[in-house]
Coordinates of C-alpha atoms in Angstrom, one line a residue:
M604 CA 103.1 90.8 55.6
P605 CA 102.8 88.4 58.5
D606 CA 102.3 89.8 62.0
A607 CA 105.4 90.3 64.1
R608 CA 106.1 87.5 66.6
P609 CA 104.7 88.5 70.0
E610 CA 107.1 89.6 72.7
P611 CA 108.0 86.7 75.1
I612 CA 106.4 87.1 78.5
Q613 CA 107.5 84.8 81.3
I614 CA 104.7 84.3 83.9
V615 CA 105.6 82.7 87.2
F616 CA 103.1 81.5 89.8
L617 CA 104.2 80.8 93.3
L618 CA 103.0 77.4 94.5
F619 CA 102.8 76.2 98.2
P620 CA 101.0 73.6 100.2
G621 CA 97.4 74.5 101.0
I622 CA 97.0 76.8 97.9
T623 CA 93.5 77.5 96.7
Q624 CA 93.6 75.8 93.3
L625 CA 91.3 78.3 91.5
D626 CA 93.5 81.2 92.7
F627 CA 96.2 79.6 90.5
T628 CA 94.3 77.9 87.7
A629 CA 91.8 80.6 86.9
P630 CA 94.4 83.4 86.1
A631 CA 96.8 80.7 84.7
Q632 CA 94.1 79.7 82.1
A633 CA 93.6 83.3 80.9
L634 CA 97.2 84.4 81.0
S635 CA 98.4 81.2 79.2
R636 CA 96.4 82.3 76.2
M637 CA 98.1 85.7 76.0
P638 CA 100.3 85.8 72.8
G639 CA 104.0 85.2 73.8
A640 CA 103.2 83.9 77.3
T641 CA 105.1 81.0 78.9
L642 CA 104.0 79.8 82.4
A643 CA 106.0 78.4 85.2
G644 CA 104.8 77.1 88.6
A645 CA 107.6 77.4 91.2
A646 CA 107.7 75.8 94.6
A647 CA 110.4 74.9 97.2
T648 CA 110.8 71.5 95.5
I649 CA 109.2 69.9 92.5
A650 CA 107.3 67.4 94.6
P651 CA 103.5 67.5 94.2
I652 CA 101.8 70.4 95.9
A653 CA 98.6 69.6 97.8
T654 CA 95.8 72.0 97.0
D655 CA 92.7 72.8 99.1
S656 CA 90.5 70.8 96.7
G657 CA 91.8 67.3 97.5
F658 CA 94.2 66.9 94.6
S659 CA 97.8 67.9 94.0
I660 CA 99.5 69.9 91.2
L661 CA 103.1 69.5 90.0
P662 CA 105.5 72.5 89.9
T663 CA 107.5 73.0 86.8
H664 CA 110.5 74.5 88.7
D665 CA 111.9 74.7 92.2
F666 CA 112.9 78.2 93.5
A667 CA 116.6 77.8 92.4
S668 CA 115.8 76.8 88.8
C669 CA 112.8 79.1 88.2
P670 CA 113.3 81.7 85.4
Q671 CA 113.0 85.4 86.1
A672 CA 109.3 86.5 85.9
D673 CA 108.0 89.3 83.8
I674 CA 104.8 88.8 85.7
L675 CA 104.9 87.3 89.2
C676 CA 101.6 86.0 90.5
V677 CA 101.1 84.9 94.2
P678 CA 97.9 83.0 94.8
G679 CA 96.2 82.6 98.2
G680 CA 94.8 79.8 100.3
H681 CA 94.7 78.6 103.8
G682 CA 98.3 77.6 103.4
V683 CA 99.3 81.2 103.4
A684 CA 99.5 81.3 107.2
E685 CA 102.3 78.7 107.1
A686 CA 104.0 80.2 104.1
L687 CA 104.3 83.5 105.8
G688 CA 106.9 81.9 108.1
D689 CA 108.9 80.2 105.4
A690 CA 112.0 82.3 104.7
A691 CA 112.8 80.6 101.4
T692 CA 109.3 81.4 100.1
I693 CA 109.4 85.1 101.1
D694 CA 112.9 85.4 99.7
F695 CA 111.8 84.0 96.4
I696 CA 108.9 86.5 96.2
A697 CA 111.2 89.4 96.9
R698 CA 113.9 88.3 94.4
Q699 CA 111.4 87.7 91.6
A700 CA 109.5 90.9 92.3
A701 CA 112.7 92.9 92.0
G702 CA 113.0 92.0 88.4
A703 CA 109.4 91.6 87.4
R704 CA 107.4 94.1 85.3
S705 CA 104.3 93.3 87.3
T706 CA 103.9 91.7 90.7
T707 CA 100.4 90.4 91.4
S708 CA 98.4 88.5 93.9
V709 CA 95.0 86.7 94.2
C710 CA 93.1 86.5 97.4
T711 CA 95.3 86.1 100.6
G712 CA 98.4 86.0 98.4
A713 CA 98.5 89.7 99.1
F714 CA 99.8 88.9 102.6
L715 CA 102.8 87.1 101.1
L716 CA 103.5 90.2 99.0
G717 CA 103.2 92.2 102.2
R718 CA 105.6 89.9 104.1
A719 CA 108.1 90.4 101.3
G720 CA 107.9 94.2 101.9
L721 CA 106.1 94.9 98.6
L722 CA 102.8 96.5 99.9
A723 CA 104.2 99.2 102.2
G724 CA 102.2 102.4 101.4
K725 CA 100.4 100.6 98.5
R726 CA 96.7 100.5 97.9
A727 CA 95.6 96.8 97.9
T728 CA 92.8 94.4 98.2
T729 CA 92.3 90.7 99.2
H730 CA 89.4 88.4 100.1
W731 CA 86.7 90.2 102.0
G732 CA 87.2 88.0 105.1
Y733 CA 90.8 89.3 105.5
T734 CA 90.7 92.9 104.2
H735 CA 90.9 94.4 107.7
L736 CA 94.3 92.8 108.1
L737 CA 96.0 94.6 105.2
P738 CA 97.3 97.4 107.4
L739 CA 99.4 94.8 109.2
V740 CA 101.6 94.6 106.1
G741 CA 101.5 98.4 105.6
A742 CA 98.9 98.4 102.8
E743 CA 95.9 100.7 102.4
P744 CA 92.8 98.5 102.1
V745 CA 90.7 99.4 99.0
A746 CA 87.3 97.8 98.1
G747 CA 87.5 96.3 94.7
R748 CA 88.0 93.0 92.8
V749 CA 91.1 94.4 91.2
V750 CA 93.3 97.2 92.6
E751 CA 96.3 98.5 90.7
D752 CA 99.1 100.6 92.3
G753 CA 102.0 101.1 90.1
N754 CA 103.4 97.7 89.1
I755 CA 101.5 96.0 92.0
V756 CA 98.2 94.4 91.1
T757 CA 96.1 92.7 93.9
S758 CA 92.8 91.1 93.5
G759 CA 90.0 89.8 95.8
G760 CA 89.0 86.3 96.6
V761 CA 89.3 83.3 94.3
T762 CA 87.3 84.1 91.1
S763 CA 88.7 87.7 91.1
G764 CA 91.8 86.1 89.7
L765 CA 90.1 86.0 86.3
D766 CA 89.3 89.7 86.5
F767 CA 92.8 90.4 87.5
A768 CA 94.2 88.4 84.6
L769 CA 92.0 90.0 82.0
T770 CA 92.8 93.5 83.4
L771 CA 96.6 92.7 83.1
I772 CA 96.3 91.3 79.6
A773 CA 94.4 94.5 78.5
R774 CA 97.2 96.6 80.1
L775 CA 99.9 94.7 78.3
Q776 CA 98.4 93.9 74.9
G777 CA 95.2 96.0 74.6
D778 CA 91.5 95.6 75.1
T779 CA 90.9 93.6 71.9
V780 CA 93.3 90.8 73.0
A781 CA 91.8 90.7 76.5
Q782 CA 88.3 90.6 75.1
A783 CA 89.2 87.8 72.7
I784 CA 90.6 85.7 75.6
Q785 CA 87.5 86.4 77.7
L786 CA 85.4 85.2 74.8
A787 CA 87.6 82.1 74.2
I788 CA 87.2 80.9 77.8
E789 CA 83.5 82.0 77.8
Y790 CA 83.8 84.1 80.9
D791 CA 80.3 85.5 80.9
P792 CA 79.3 85.3 84.6
A793 CA 75.6 84.7 85.2
P794 CA 75.5 83.2 88.7
P795 CA 72.3 81.7 90.0
F796 CA 72.2 84.1 93.0
T797 CA 72.9 87.8 93.6
G798 CA 75.8 87.8 95.9
G799 CA 79.4 86.7 96.1
H800 CA 80.3 89.7 98.3
P801 CA 79.0 90.7 101.7
D802 CA 77.6 93.9 100.2
R803 CA 75.2 91.9 98.0
T804 CA 74.6 88.7 100.1
P805 CA 71.9 88.2 102.7
A806 CA 73.3 89.2 106.1
A807 CA 72.4 85.8 107.6
V808 CA 74.4 84.0 104.9
T809 CA 77.5 86.2 105.5
A810 CA 77.2 85.9 109.3
G811 CA 77.0 82.1 109.1
L812 CA 80.0 81.8 106.8
K813 CA 82.1 84.1 108.9
A814 CA 81.2 82.1 112.0
R815 CA 82.0 78.7 110.4
V816 CA 85.1 79.7 108.5
Y817 CA 86.4 83.2 108.3
D818 CA 86.5 84.4 111.9
A819 CA 88.8 81.6 112.8
A820 CA 90.8 81.8 109.5
A821 CA 91.3 85.5 109.9
A822 CA 92.4 85.2 113.5
R823 CA 94.9 82.5 112.4
M824 CA 96.2 84.8 109.6
E825 CA 96.5 87.7 112.0
E826 CA 98.6 85.6 114.4
A827 CA 100.9 84.5 111.6
L828 CA 101.3 88.1 110.4
K829 CA 102.3 89.3 113.9
T830 CA 104.9 86.5 114.3

């Protein structure tokens, strides 16, 4: 007998100006290969969205026309600080999360979940440069690339989105499906350097990056969270 048709799964990604494209495209690539999956990218309008990589992406829906998510994913990026003050964006997250089976974030997208009231009392993670700010949205910071607390799944910075996607696929459809997708996209990390997190990176490299980027970026995020 032929296999039963897979259960339809609607996956919705929030899109906003200044998004980190890999926060979106990495988990989208893995999740799109899950049997039954349909992806939507929702923004305030269907105009092109400028990413942090110098190119734009096109939403498939605006907030009003977006279907209800089974899985809601909120990516991060330097544009999060502005998005925190956009009532339509926060309302969209809250409305979609109310009907979703899983609500998820990559990187600083966690703060948008927090602003929508979804992380109060929850264990969560985000990019290492911003973890100390999670209590401002009522979350308990936890070290880890992927942190699950009930139907809330948060992940660390940028490339952690692939780990989150495979974790979620395994939860929904089993390890074999997740492993097949990991193989299909040849996700077999073998970076040229030991590092990628302050715990495993030379202190001078971490200090230099914080001084150039993340001290100011975290201060800007903190100001936006307190507004």
